[in-house]
Coordinates of N, CA and C in Angstrom, one line a residue:
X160 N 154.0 123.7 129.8 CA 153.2 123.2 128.6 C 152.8 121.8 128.8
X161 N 153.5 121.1 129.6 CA 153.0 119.6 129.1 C 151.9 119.2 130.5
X162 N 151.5 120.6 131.2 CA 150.5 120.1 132.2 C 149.4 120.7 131.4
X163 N 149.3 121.0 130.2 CA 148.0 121.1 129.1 C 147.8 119.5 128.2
X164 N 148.7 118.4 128.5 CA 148.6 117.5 127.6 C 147.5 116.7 127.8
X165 N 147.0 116.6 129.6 CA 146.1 116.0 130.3 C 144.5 116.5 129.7
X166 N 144.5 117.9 129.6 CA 143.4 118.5 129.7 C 143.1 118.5 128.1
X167 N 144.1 118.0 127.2 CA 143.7 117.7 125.9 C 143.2 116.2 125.9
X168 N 143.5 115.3 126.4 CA 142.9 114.0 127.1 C 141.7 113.9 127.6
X169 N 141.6 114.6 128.4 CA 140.3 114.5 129.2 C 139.5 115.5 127.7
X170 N 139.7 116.1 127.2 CA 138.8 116.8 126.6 C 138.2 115.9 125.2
X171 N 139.1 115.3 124.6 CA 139.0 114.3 123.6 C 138.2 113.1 123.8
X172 N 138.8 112.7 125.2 CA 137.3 111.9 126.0 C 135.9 112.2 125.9
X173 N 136.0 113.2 126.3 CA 134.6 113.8 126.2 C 133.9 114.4 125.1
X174 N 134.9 114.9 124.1 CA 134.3 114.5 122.6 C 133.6 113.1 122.2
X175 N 134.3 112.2 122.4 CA 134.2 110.7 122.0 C 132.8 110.4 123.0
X176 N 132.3 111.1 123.9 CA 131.1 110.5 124.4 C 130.1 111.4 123.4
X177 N 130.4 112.5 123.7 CA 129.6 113.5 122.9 C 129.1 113.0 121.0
X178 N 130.0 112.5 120.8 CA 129.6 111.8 119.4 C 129.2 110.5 119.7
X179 N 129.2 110.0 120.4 CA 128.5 108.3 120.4 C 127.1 109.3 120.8
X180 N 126.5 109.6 121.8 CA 125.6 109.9 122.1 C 124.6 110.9 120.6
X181 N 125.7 111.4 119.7 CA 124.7 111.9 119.0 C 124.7 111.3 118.2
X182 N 124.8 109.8 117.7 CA 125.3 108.8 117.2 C 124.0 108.0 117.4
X183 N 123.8 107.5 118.9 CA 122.6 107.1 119.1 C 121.3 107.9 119.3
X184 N 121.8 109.5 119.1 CA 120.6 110.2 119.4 C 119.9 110.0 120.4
X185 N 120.8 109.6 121.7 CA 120.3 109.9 122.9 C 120.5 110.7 124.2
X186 N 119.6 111.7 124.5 CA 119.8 112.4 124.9 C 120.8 112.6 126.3
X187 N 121.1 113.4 126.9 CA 121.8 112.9 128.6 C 121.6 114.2 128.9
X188 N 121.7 113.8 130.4 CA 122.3 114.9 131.4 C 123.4 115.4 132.1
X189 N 123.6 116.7 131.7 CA 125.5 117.2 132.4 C 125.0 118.3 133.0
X190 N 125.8 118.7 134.1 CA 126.2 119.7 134.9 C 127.2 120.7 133.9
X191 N 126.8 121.7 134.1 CA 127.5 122.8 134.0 C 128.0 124.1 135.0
X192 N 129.2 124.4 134.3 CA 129.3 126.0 135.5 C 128.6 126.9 134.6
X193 N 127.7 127.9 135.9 CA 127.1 129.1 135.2 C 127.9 130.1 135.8
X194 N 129.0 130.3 136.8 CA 129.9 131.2 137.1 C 130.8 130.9 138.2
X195 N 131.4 131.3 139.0 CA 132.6 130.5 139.7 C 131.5 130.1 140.8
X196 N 131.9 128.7 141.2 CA 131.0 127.7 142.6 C 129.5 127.6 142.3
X197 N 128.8 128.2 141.0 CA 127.7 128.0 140.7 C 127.2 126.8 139.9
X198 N 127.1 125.4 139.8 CA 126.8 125.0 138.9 C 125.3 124.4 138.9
X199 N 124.7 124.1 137.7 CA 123.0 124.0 137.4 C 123.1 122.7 136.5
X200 N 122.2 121.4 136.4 CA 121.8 120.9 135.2 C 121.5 120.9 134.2
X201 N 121.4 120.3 132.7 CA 120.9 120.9 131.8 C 120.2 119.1 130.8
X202 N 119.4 119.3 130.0 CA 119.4 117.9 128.9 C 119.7 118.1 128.0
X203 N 120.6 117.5 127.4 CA 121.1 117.7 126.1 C 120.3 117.1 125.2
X204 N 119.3 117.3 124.2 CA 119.1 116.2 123.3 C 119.8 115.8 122.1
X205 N 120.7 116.8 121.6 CA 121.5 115.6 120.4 C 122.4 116.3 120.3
X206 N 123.5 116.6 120.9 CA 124.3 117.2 120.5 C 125.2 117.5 119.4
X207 N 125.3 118.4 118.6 CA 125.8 118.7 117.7 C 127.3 119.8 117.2
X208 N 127.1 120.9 118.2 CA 128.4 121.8 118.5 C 129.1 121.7 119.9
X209 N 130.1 121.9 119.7 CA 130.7 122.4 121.1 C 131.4 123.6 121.0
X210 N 131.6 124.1 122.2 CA 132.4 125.6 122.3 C 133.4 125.5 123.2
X211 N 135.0 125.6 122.2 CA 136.5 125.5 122.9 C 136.8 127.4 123.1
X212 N 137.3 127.3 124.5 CA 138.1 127.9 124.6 C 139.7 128.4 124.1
X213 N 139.6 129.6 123.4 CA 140.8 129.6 122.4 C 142.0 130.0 123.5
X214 N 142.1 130.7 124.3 CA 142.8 131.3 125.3 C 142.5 132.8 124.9
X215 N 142.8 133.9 125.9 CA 142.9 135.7 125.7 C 141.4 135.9 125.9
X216 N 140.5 135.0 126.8 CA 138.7 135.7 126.6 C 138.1 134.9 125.5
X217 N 138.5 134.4 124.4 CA 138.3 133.9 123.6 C 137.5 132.5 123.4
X218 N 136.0 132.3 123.0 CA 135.3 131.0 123.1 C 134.6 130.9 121.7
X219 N 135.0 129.7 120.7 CA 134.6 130.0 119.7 C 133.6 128.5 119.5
X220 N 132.2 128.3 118.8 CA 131.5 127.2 118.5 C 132.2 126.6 117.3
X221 N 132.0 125.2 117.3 CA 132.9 124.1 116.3 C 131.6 123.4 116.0
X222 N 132.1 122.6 114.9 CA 131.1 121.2 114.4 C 131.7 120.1 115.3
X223 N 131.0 119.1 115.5 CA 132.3 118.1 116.4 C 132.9 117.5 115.2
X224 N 133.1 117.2 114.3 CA 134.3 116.5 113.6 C 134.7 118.0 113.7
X225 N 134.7 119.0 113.2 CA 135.8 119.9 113.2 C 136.4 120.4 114.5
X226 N 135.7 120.3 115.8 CA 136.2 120.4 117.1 C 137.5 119.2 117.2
X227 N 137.1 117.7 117.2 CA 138.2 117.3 117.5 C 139.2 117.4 116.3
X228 N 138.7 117.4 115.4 CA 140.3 118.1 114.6 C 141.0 118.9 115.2
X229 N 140.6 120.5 116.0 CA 141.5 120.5 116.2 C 142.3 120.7 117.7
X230 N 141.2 119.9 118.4 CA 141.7 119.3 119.6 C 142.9 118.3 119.2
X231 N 142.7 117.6 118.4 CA 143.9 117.0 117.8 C 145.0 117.3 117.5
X232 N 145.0 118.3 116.7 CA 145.6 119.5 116.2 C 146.6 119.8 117.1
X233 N 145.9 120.8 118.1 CA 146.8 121.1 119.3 C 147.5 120.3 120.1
X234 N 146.5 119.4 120.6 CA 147.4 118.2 121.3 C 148.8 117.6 120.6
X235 N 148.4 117.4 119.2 CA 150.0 117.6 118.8 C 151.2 118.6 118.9
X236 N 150.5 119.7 118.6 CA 151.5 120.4 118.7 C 152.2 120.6 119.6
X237 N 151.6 121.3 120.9 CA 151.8 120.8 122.4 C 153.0 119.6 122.5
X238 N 152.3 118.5 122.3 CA 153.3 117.3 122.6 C 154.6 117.4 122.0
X239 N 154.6 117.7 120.8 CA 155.7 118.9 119.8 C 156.7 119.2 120.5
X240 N 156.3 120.1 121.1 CA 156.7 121.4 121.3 C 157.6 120.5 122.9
X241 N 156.7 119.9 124.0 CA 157.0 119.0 125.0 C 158.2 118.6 124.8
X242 N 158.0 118.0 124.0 CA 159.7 117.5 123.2 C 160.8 118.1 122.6
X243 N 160.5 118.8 122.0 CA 161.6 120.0 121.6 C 162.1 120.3 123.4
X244 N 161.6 121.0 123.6 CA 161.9 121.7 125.2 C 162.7 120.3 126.0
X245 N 161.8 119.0 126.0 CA 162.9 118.3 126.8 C 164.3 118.3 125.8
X246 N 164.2 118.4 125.1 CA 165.6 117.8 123.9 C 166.3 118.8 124.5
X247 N 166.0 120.2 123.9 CA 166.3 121.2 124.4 C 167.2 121.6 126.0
X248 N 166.5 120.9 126.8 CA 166.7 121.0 128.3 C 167.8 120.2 128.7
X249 N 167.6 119.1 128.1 CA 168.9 117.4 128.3 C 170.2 118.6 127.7
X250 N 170.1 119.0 126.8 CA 171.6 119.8 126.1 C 172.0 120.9 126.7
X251 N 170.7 121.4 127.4 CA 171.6 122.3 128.6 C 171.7 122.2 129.6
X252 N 171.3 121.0 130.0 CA 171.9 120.1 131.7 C 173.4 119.6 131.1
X253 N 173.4 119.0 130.0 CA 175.1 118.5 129.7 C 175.8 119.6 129.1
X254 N 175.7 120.8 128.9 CA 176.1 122.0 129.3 C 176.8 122.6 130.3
X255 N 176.0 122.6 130.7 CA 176.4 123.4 132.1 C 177.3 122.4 132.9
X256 N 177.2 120.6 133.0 CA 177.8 120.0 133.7 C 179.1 120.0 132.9
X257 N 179.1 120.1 131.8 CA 180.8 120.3 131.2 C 181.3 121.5 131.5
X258 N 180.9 122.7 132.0 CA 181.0 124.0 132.6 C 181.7 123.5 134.0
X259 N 180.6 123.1 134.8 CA 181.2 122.8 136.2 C 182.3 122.0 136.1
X260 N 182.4 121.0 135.3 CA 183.9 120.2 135.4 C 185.1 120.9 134.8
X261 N 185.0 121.8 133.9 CA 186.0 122.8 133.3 C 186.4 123.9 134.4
X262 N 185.7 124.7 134.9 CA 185.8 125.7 136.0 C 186.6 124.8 137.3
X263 N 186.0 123.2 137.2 CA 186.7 122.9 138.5 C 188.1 122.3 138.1
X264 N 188.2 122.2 136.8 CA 189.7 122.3 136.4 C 190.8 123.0 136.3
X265 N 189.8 124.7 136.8 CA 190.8 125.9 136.6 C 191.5 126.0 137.8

């Protein structure tokens, strides 16, 4: 889970360009993939939606304030969740090492 925390970074980045640009209402140019190793140009002139990948096939269109909501959204929870699991993990490394010192007392 926490090798998704990057890809919520980098994607929030690229929100934050995507709204300055439709901010100044100027247009750009990005590359896209049209299928695996294929990629083509495109000009954007004002961008206004984007489309997240939900996971399961699933690609749904957003407004950009409601996209990074909940790119935000997730990213927390994720990080959440990151934490729980290390908490989680530290109690059963000192677990198990009170295990090994008990068994090596038998």
């Amino acid at each position: 889970m926490a090798e998704k925390l990057p890809d919520f970074k980098n994607s929030l980045a690229i929100h934050d360009v995507l709204i300055d640009k439709k901010e100044k209402e100027e247009p750009f140019e990005t590359t896209y993939l049209v299928s695996e190793e294929v990629y083509t140009k495109a000009t954007v002139p004002k961008p206004e939606k984007v489309s997240i990948w939900l996971g399961a096939n699933v690609m749904v269109e957003y407004e950009l304030d409601k996209a990074k909501e909940l790119l935000e959204k997730n990213r927390g929870n994720v990080q959440k969740a990151v934490d729980e699991l290390t908490s989680e993990l530290a109690f059963v490394k000192d677990q198990i090492t009170t295990t090994e010192v008990n068994i090596a007392h038998v």
